[in-house]
C-alpha cells in the first residue's frame, strides 16, 4: 500500500511487494459497454453533481479510513495522484508502483497515470479520461473516473442469475423488497425517493433495527434519514446521501443511488453456517470425482471409436477399380468380413457410448453441474456425423463393388467375343487383298475372263455377307471403350486395322470389277452348272460359318428365363438342320452332275470350280464341324440351366428366411415403442422387463447369422436381384442394429429415471403420476410431445403460464429447439422445480467457514475438516493462493469451487 503520509513528507517508501494479485478478473470491455453510461460530452445536472460529490466522497472515505486518511474535496484531493493510488491499493488489495518524488505538475501527472494504468490493467476502458484533467481538477472527469472505479471494484462482481452487474444488483433489490407493501423497485432513481426501499432492505436482513410498519409513504424525509442513520450506526455504511436532496430532486442521480445500494449488498452477503459447510463440500467433491471418472471413460471410448471410423472411411471411399474379376471379388470378400466381423462390435460401442453420455449428463444435471462438453471433435454429434459418413461410404462401397464386378464380367465377355469375331474375320480376309490385286485377266482367254467375272461376283456376295461381322466388331469395340476396358488401346488398334483393311477390300473390289467389266462383253457364258454350284455353295458356306460362330458364341445370363430363351433358340436352330442337310446334298449333287457331264462328254476340266473356292470337301468338313458343335452347345446350355436353377433355389431360400426375420424385427420395434410408454409396475419392474426383452432379442441372433450365411452364398454366386422378397441383407442389418440400439436406449432411459427419482427423492407414486400425466397428453403415443401438448400438461399440473415463463421452461426442456419434449426432459424439469441443489457460491461460503473467514485455506485445515480421500482430492487440485494476505501453504478455494461448476474465476 502507498505510504500516503510519508509521501507527503519526504516521499520515502518501503520495498514494493509487486502487483501480481489475483483480483484482476476478466475483461471489462463488454461490461463497460453496458454499464458505463457516463455522458462525458454534456455538463452534469447540478443536483446530480451535488449528489455524486457527496456519495462518491463518502464511498472513497469508507475505504481510505482503513489507511488512516480521508478526502474533503473530491476535485482537489486526487490531483497529485497520491490518495488516488492509495484508494486503489486499499480496494484492490494490491501494491501499485511507487509514486514519483516531487510536487511539480509532471510528477502529479505521472502519479495519476500510474493509477489510470492500474485501472486499465483490470480490463476497464477509460474513454476520454486523461491524467491532465484530473491534475487540473476537472470535476466532471474526476467524478467519471471515481464512478468507473466504483463500477469495477464495488459493482462488477454483483450478478444474479447470470445478469449484468447493474441488472443483477437491481434484481437482488427487487427480490429482497418483494414482500414489502408500497415498495416497487424498478430503477435506481425515483424508486428510492420515498425511502421505503432502503428501510425494507435493512428490515429484510436485520428486522430488529427497523420498525417497518410504523413508516409512512407520505413522509419520505423521515424514512430516508431513518435508513441512513441505522445503516451508519449498525451496519458500518457511511451516510452517502442527503434526504432533502433526494426528495427535492425530480429524479435522483442513478450513480449515487447505485453506489450507496451496493454497500448494502456487500454488507448483507454473508457466508453460510459453519455446521453445514463441510457436509456440502464433501457431497460436491464426491459427485465431481465420480463425474470426472465417467468423463475420462467417455473421452477414451470416443477417441477409440472415432479413430476406427477415421481409419475405415478412406478404405470404404477407395473407388480405384481392379482389372480382374478375381481382384474385385477379393475386395467384396474383405467387405463381407468387415460387415460380419469388424462392424458389429463398433455398433455396440457406439450405442454404449451414447448411453454413458446420457447417464453422465443426467448425473451432472441432478448435481447442478454444467453439462459435460467433450473435447473438440469428440461430441456425440461428431460421432454420429462420423458414423453417418461411415454408413454412407459403406453403402456406396458395396454398390460400387457389385457394379464393378458386373462391369468386369461384361467386359471379359465382350473382350473375348471381340477377339473371337476379329480372329474369324482376319482369317477370312487373309490373302484377299493379293487376290483382288492380281492382274490375271490381262492374259486370260475369253472363257477365263468370264469365269473371273463370275468368281468376282461370288466374292462380292461373300464380302457383303461379312459386312455384318465387321459392324459387330466395331460395335463391340465401341462398347468396350464406353465401359472403360483396361486394354482398350489394343482393342482399338486391332479394330482400326480391321476397318482400314475392310475399306481397302471394298476399294480393291470396286477396282477389280471395273477392270473385269471392260472385257465382259468379250466373254462367253460360263458353264451354268458350275455357276449354280458356286452361287448356292457360297451362301450355304456362309450359313455354316455363321452357325459355327453362333454355336461357339459365349453367353452370360442371370435368370432361368434368360437361359430358357437361349435353349429355345438353340432348339429352333436344330430344327433347321434337316433342311440344311438337304441343301447340302443338293449342292453336292450339282458338283457330281458337272463331273458326270464332263466325263460323259470327255471334257477335261482345268481343275477346281473356277467360280468358287468352296469345294465339296470344305462343305463336308464344315458340316461335320457343325454336327460336332451342336451337342457341345447342348451341354453348355444344360450346365447353365442347372446353375440358374441352383441360383433360383438360393434366392427362394434367402427370401423364405428374410420374410420371417424382417417382419419380426419390425414387430419388435413396435413392441418396444409400446413398452416405453406403458406404466406396468415400478421402474425396477419395467427395467427387469426390458432387460428380459433385450435377452430375447439377443437370443434371436442365430437367425440373423443363418441369413448372413445364405446371403454370402448368394453373393458368391453373383446373384444381384431377388424377386421373391422385398428385404435385402442391408435392410435386415440396419433394422437389427436399430433394434439393438432402441432397446438399449429404452433401458438407459428407465435407468436415468431411476437415477432422477433416487437423487431427487421422488416417490414411486410421483413417478407413476408423472408418467400417467405425460402419457395422457402424448396424443400420438410416440414418447414425445409438441409444445402445445406440453403446455396443456404443465397447466394440468398446476402451472399458471404466461408466454415468457413458458418460453423459459421450453428453453430448459428443449435446449436444441427440436420442438419436442421427451419424458426424461419432463421429469428432469419437475425434479429441478421442486428440489434444491448446491451452487458454486454455496461451496465457496462453506470453504470460507472452514477457513475461519480467510480468503484462503491450508492443507492442515482441509485434513482436519474433511475425510482423508476428499481432503487429498482438494489439496491435489487447489492452486496456490496469490492474494496479498497469503500465508505459507495457502490454497485458493474460490477458483477451485467455481471450476467445479464450470464457471470462470471471478
Short mmCIF file of C-alpha atoms in Angstrom, two decimals, residues 494-751:
data_model
loop_
_atom_site.label_atom_id
_atom_site.label_comp_id
_atom_site.label_asym_id
_atom_site.label_seq_id
_atom_site.Cartn_x
_atom_site.Cartn_y
_atom_site.Cartn_z
CA UNK A 494 -6.96 -54.10 -83.84
CA UNK A 495 -10.44 -52.76 -84.67
CA UNK A 496 -8.97 -49.86 -86.66
CA UNK A 497 -6.77 -52.25 -88.60
CA UNK A 498 -9.80 -54.42 -89.47
CA UNK A 499 -11.84 -51.37 -90.53
CA UNK A 500 -8.99 -49.97 -92.63
CA UNK A 501 -8.49 -53.37 -94.27
CA UNK A 502 -12.24 -53.61 -94.88
CA UNK A 503 -12.24 -50.21 -96.61
CA UNK A 504 -9.25 -51.31 -98.70
CA UNK A 505 -11.03 -54.54 -99.70
CA UNK A 506 -14.09 -52.52 -100.75
CA UNK A 507 -11.96 -50.20 -102.86
CA UNK A 508 -10.00 -53.08 -104.43
CA UNK A 509 -13.21 -54.98 -105.13
CA UNK A 510 -14.66 -51.99 -106.94
CA UNK A 511 -11.47 -51.52 -108.97
CA UNK A 512 -11.31 -55.20 -109.99
CA UNK A 513 -14.96 -55.24 -111.03
CA UNK A 514 -14.40 -52.22 -113.29
CA UNK A 515 -11.40 -53.99 -114.89
CA UNK A 516 -13.30 -57.22 -115.48
CA UNK A 517 -16.38 -55.45 -116.84
CA UNK A 518 -14.26 -53.83 -119.54
CA UNK A 519 -13.83 -57.22 -121.17
CA UNK A 520 -17.13 -58.72 -120.05
CA UNK A 521 -18.73 -58.33 -123.50
CA UNK A 522 -16.00 -60.49 -124.97
CA UNK A 523 -16.61 -63.40 -122.63
CA UNK A 524 -18.86 -66.30 -123.28
CA UNK A 525 -21.30 -67.77 -120.92
CA UNK A 526 -19.58 -69.88 -118.31
CA UNK A 527 -20.79 -73.31 -117.52
CA UNK A 528 -24.17 -72.76 -115.79
CA UNK A 529 -23.79 -75.78 -113.64
CA UNK A 530 -20.55 -74.59 -112.09
CA UNK A 531 -22.07 -71.17 -111.67
CA UNK A 532 -25.14 -72.54 -109.94
CA UNK A 533 -22.90 -74.57 -107.64
CA UNK A 534 -20.88 -71.51 -106.77
CA UNK A 535 -23.94 -69.37 -106.07
CA UNK A 536 -25.53 -71.94 -103.81
CA UNK A 537 -22.32 -73.09 -102.18
CA UNK A 538 -21.25 -69.59 -101.10
CA UNK A 539 -24.35 -68.70 -99.02
CA UNK A 540 -24.51 -72.23 -97.67
CA UNK A 541 -20.87 -71.99 -96.70
CA UNK A 542 -21.57 -68.63 -95.04
CA UNK A 543 -24.54 -70.15 -93.26
CA UNK A 544 -22.32 -72.93 -91.88
CA UNK A 545 -19.67 -70.41 -90.83
CA UNK A 546 -22.33 -68.33 -89.08
CA UNK A 547 -23.77 -71.46 -87.48
CA UNK A 548 -20.32 -72.49 -86.20
CA UNK A 549 -19.77 -68.95 -84.92
CA UNK A 550 -23.16 -68.93 -83.16
CA UNK A 551 -22.59 -72.41 -81.70
CA UNK A 552 -19.26 -71.23 -80.26
CA UNK A 553 -20.60 -67.82 -79.20
CA UNK A 554 -20.16 -67.08 -75.49
CA UNK A 555 -23.19 -66.20 -73.42
CA UNK A 556 -23.93 -64.75 -69.99
CA UNK A 557 -27.30 -64.98 -68.22
CA UNK A 558 -28.63 -64.21 -64.74
CA UNK A 559 -32.08 -65.82 -64.68
CA UNK A 560 -33.79 -69.07 -65.65
CA UNK A 561 -35.89 -67.15 -68.16
CA UNK A 562 -32.79 -65.96 -69.99
CA UNK A 563 -31.21 -69.44 -70.26
CA UNK A 564 -34.51 -70.98 -71.30
CA UNK A 565 -34.70 -68.36 -74.06
CA UNK A 566 -31.25 -69.44 -75.31
CA UNK A 567 -32.26 -73.12 -75.16
CA UNK A 568 -35.43 -72.35 -77.11
CA UNK A 569 -33.42 -70.50 -79.77
CA UNK A 570 -30.95 -73.42 -79.94
CA UNK A 571 -33.79 -75.93 -80.36
CA UNK A 572 -35.20 -73.79 -83.15
CA UNK A 573 -31.77 -73.83 -84.82
CA UNK A 574 -31.59 -77.62 -84.53
CA UNK A 575 -34.98 -77.88 -86.19
CA UNK A 576 -33.47 -76.25 -89.34
CA UNK A 577 -30.68 -78.85 -89.65
CA UNK A 578 -32.69 -81.37 -91.79
CA UNK A 579 -33.44 -78.66 -94.38
CA UNK A 580 -29.80 -77.61 -94.30
CA UNK A 581 -28.70 -81.20 -94.85
CA UNK A 582 -30.99 -81.46 -97.86
CA UNK A 583 -29.50 -78.23 -99.25
CA UNK A 584 -26.02 -79.68 -98.73
CA UNK A 585 -26.97 -82.85 -100.64
CA UNK A 586 -28.42 -80.71 -103.44
CA UNK A 587 -25.24 -78.62 -103.74
CA UNK A 588 -23.05 -81.73 -103.77
CA UNK A 589 -25.34 -83.26 -106.38
CA UNK A 590 -24.72 -80.24 -108.66
CA UNK A 591 -20.96 -80.82 -108.35
CA UNK A 592 -21.35 -84.53 -109.10
CA UNK A 593 -23.53 -83.76 -112.07
CA UNK A 594 -20.88 -81.40 -113.51
CA UNK A 595 -18.26 -84.14 -113.20
CA UNK A 596 -20.58 -86.71 -114.75
CA UNK A 597 -21.29 -84.43 -117.75
CA UNK A 598 -17.57 -83.67 -118.22
CA UNK A 599 -16.70 -87.35 -118.09
CA UNK A 600 -19.54 -88.36 -120.39
CA UNK A 601 -18.52 -85.69 -122.91
CA UNK A 602 -14.82 -86.30 -122.46
CA UNK A 603 -14.34 -82.76 -121.22
CA UNK A 604 -11.05 -82.16 -119.47
CA UNK A 605 -11.69 -79.86 -116.59
CA UNK A 606 -8.93 -77.44 -115.74
CA UNK A 607 -9.17 -78.22 -112.04
CA UNK A 608 -11.41 -76.87 -109.35
CA UNK A 609 -14.56 -74.91 -109.92
CA UNK A 610 -13.36 -71.60 -111.41
CA UNK A 611 -16.21 -69.67 -109.80
CA UNK A 612 -15.68 -70.54 -106.15
CA UNK A 613 -13.12 -71.81 -103.72
CA UNK A 614 -15.76 -73.64 -101.72
CA UNK A 615 -15.15 -77.27 -102.60
CA UNK A 616 -17.33 -80.24 -101.64
CA UNK A 617 -14.59 -81.23 -99.20
CA UNK A 618 -14.88 -77.83 -97.48
CA UNK A 619 -18.67 -78.14 -97.33
CA UNK A 620 -18.49 -81.65 -95.86
CA UNK A 621 -15.77 -80.64 -93.38
CA UNK A 622 -17.72 -77.66 -92.12
CA UNK A 623 -20.94 -79.65 -91.96
CA UNK A 624 -19.17 -82.24 -89.83
CA UNK A 625 -17.89 -79.41 -87.58
CA UNK A 626 -21.47 -78.12 -87.20
CA UNK A 627 -22.61 -81.62 -86.24
CA UNK A 628 -19.91 -81.77 -83.56
CA UNK A 629 -20.65 -78.33 -82.15
CA UNK A 630 -24.40 -78.96 -81.67
CA UNK A 631 -24.05 -81.45 -78.74
CA UNK A 632 -21.35 -79.27 -77.16
CA UNK A 633 -23.77 -76.35 -77.26
CA UNK A 634 -26.46 -78.60 -75.78
CA UNK A 635 -24.16 -79.49 -72.91
CA UNK A 636 -23.14 -75.86 -72.21
CA UNK A 637 -26.76 -74.69 -72.15
CA UNK A 638 -27.85 -77.53 -69.86
CA UNK A 639 -24.99 -76.73 -67.48
CA UNK A 640 -26.03 -73.07 -67.36
CA UNK A 641 -29.65 -74.09 -66.86
CA UNK A 642 -28.62 -76.17 -63.86
CA UNK A 643 -26.64 -73.26 -62.46
CA UNK A 644 -29.60 -70.88 -62.80
CA UNK A 645 -31.90 -73.43 -61.13
CA UNK A 646 -29.42 -73.56 -58.25
CA UNK A 647 -29.38 -69.76 -58.09
CA UNK A 648 -33.17 -69.68 -58.01
CA UNK A 649 -33.07 -72.12 -55.08
CA UNK A 650 -30.68 -69.77 -53.25
CA UNK A 651 -33.00 -66.83 -53.94
CA UNK A 652 -36.04 -68.67 -52.57
CA UNK A 653 -34.07 -69.95 -49.56
CA UNK A 654 -32.89 -66.44 -48.64
CA UNK A 655 -36.35 -64.93 -49.28
CA UNK A 656 -38.04 -67.51 -47.06
CA UNK A 657 -35.76 -66.62 -44.12
CA UNK A 658 -35.75 -62.85 -44.81
CA UNK A 659 -39.56 -62.70 -45.00
CA UNK A 660 -39.63 -64.07 -41.44
CA UNK A 661 -36.76 -62.08 -39.92
CA UNK A 662 -37.76 -58.71 -41.44
CA UNK A 663 -41.34 -58.65 -40.04
CA UNK A 664 -40.03 -60.00 -36.71
CA UNK A 665 -37.65 -57.04 -36.36
CA UNK A 666 -40.44 -54.59 -37.31
CA UNK A 667 -42.79 -56.17 -34.76
CA UNK A 668 -40.17 -55.95 -32.02
CA UNK A 669 -39.54 -52.28 -32.83
CA UNK A 670 -43.28 -51.58 -32.45
CA UNK A 671 -43.46 -53.57 -29.19
CA UNK A 672 -40.53 -51.59 -27.72
CA UNK A 673 -42.35 -48.37 -28.61
CA UNK A 674 -45.43 -49.59 -26.72
CA UNK A 675 -43.41 -50.78 -23.71
CA UNK A 676 -41.62 -47.40 -23.42
CA UNK A 677 -44.89 -45.55 -22.80
CA UNK A 678 -46.67 -48.10 -20.58
CA UNK A 679 -46.71 -47.99 -16.77
CA UNK A 680 -46.57 -51.59 -15.58
CA UNK A 681 -45.19 -51.82 -12.02
CA UNK A 682 -42.26 -49.93 -10.56
CA UNK A 683 -39.35 -48.54 -12.57
CA UNK A 684 -37.31 -51.55 -11.42
CA UNK A 685 -40.06 -53.87 -12.71
CA UNK A 686 -40.01 -52.03 -16.04
CA UNK A 687 -36.20 -52.23 -16.15
CA UNK A 688 -36.24 -56.00 -15.47
CA UNK A 689 -38.94 -56.50 -18.09
CA UNK A 690 -36.92 -54.54 -20.66
CA UNK A 691 -33.73 -56.47 -19.89
CA UNK A 692 -35.60 -59.79 -20.29
CA UNK A 693 -36.94 -58.44 -23.56
CA UNK A 694 -33.40 -57.50 -24.57
CA UNK A 695 -32.19 -61.04 -23.85
CA UNK A 696 -34.96 -62.48 -26.01
CA UNK A 697 -33.82 -60.20 -28.83
CA UNK A 698 -30.17 -61.23 -28.43
CA UNK A 699 -31.25 -64.91 -28.43
CA UNK A 700 -32.74 -64.31 -31.89
CA UNK A 701 -29.25 -63.51 -33.28
CA UNK A 702 -28.66 -67.05 -34.76
CA UNK A 703 -31.49 -66.35 -37.23
CA UNK A 704 -29.52 -63.31 -38.42
CA UNK A 705 -26.35 -65.40 -38.68
CA UNK A 706 -28.18 -68.01 -40.79
CA UNK A 707 -29.45 -65.24 -43.07
CA UNK A 708 -25.90 -63.86 -43.38
CA UNK A 709 -24.68 -67.33 -44.45
CA UNK A 710 -27.42 -67.56 -47.07
CA UNK A 711 -26.63 -64.01 -48.22
CA UNK A 712 -22.96 -64.93 -48.63
CA UNK A 713 -23.89 -67.89 -50.85
CA UNK A 714 -25.97 -65.53 -52.99
CA UNK A 715 -23.08 -63.07 -53.24
CA UNK A 716 -20.61 -65.82 -54.15
CA UNK A 717 -22.99 -66.96 -56.88
CA UNK A 718 -23.04 -63.36 -58.20
CA UNK A 719 -26.81 -63.12 -57.80
CA UNK A 720 -27.80 -59.46 -57.92
CA UNK A 721 -31.60 -59.47 -57.58
CA UNK A 722 -34.34 -61.43 -55.82
CA UNK A 723 -37.95 -61.03 -56.85
CA UNK A 724 -39.18 -63.29 -54.01
CA UNK A 725 -38.62 -60.76 -51.22
CA UNK A 726 -38.55 -57.01 -50.64
CA UNK A 727 -35.92 -57.41 -47.90
CA UNK A 728 -32.23 -57.07 -48.69
CA UNK A 729 -29.45 -58.05 -46.32
CA UNK A 730 -28.71 -54.33 -45.92
CA UNK A 731 -32.31 -53.69 -44.77
CA UNK A 732 -32.09 -56.58 -42.30
CA UNK A 733 -28.72 -55.42 -40.92
CA UNK A 734 -29.88 -51.81 -40.46
CA UNK A 735 -33.13 -52.96 -38.84
CA UNK A 736 -31.25 -55.28 -36.47
CA UNK A 737 -28.80 -52.53 -35.47
CA UNK A 738 -31.69 -50.11 -34.89
CA UNK A 739 -33.50 -52.74 -32.80
CA UNK A 740 -30.46 -53.33 -30.55
CA UNK A 741 -29.86 -49.57 -30.24
CA UNK A 742 -33.53 -48.84 -29.46
CA UNK A 743 -33.84 -51.44 -26.68
CA UNK A 744 -30.52 -50.28 -25.19
CA UNK A 745 -31.63 -46.63 -25.28
CA UNK A 746 -35.02 -47.52 -23.74
CA UNK A 747 -33.28 -49.38 -20.89
CA UNK A 748 -30.99 -46.36 -20.41
CA UNK A 749 -33.99 -44.02 -20.23
CA UNK A 750 -35.51 -46.11 -17.40
CA UNK A 751 -32.12 -46.23 -15.63
#
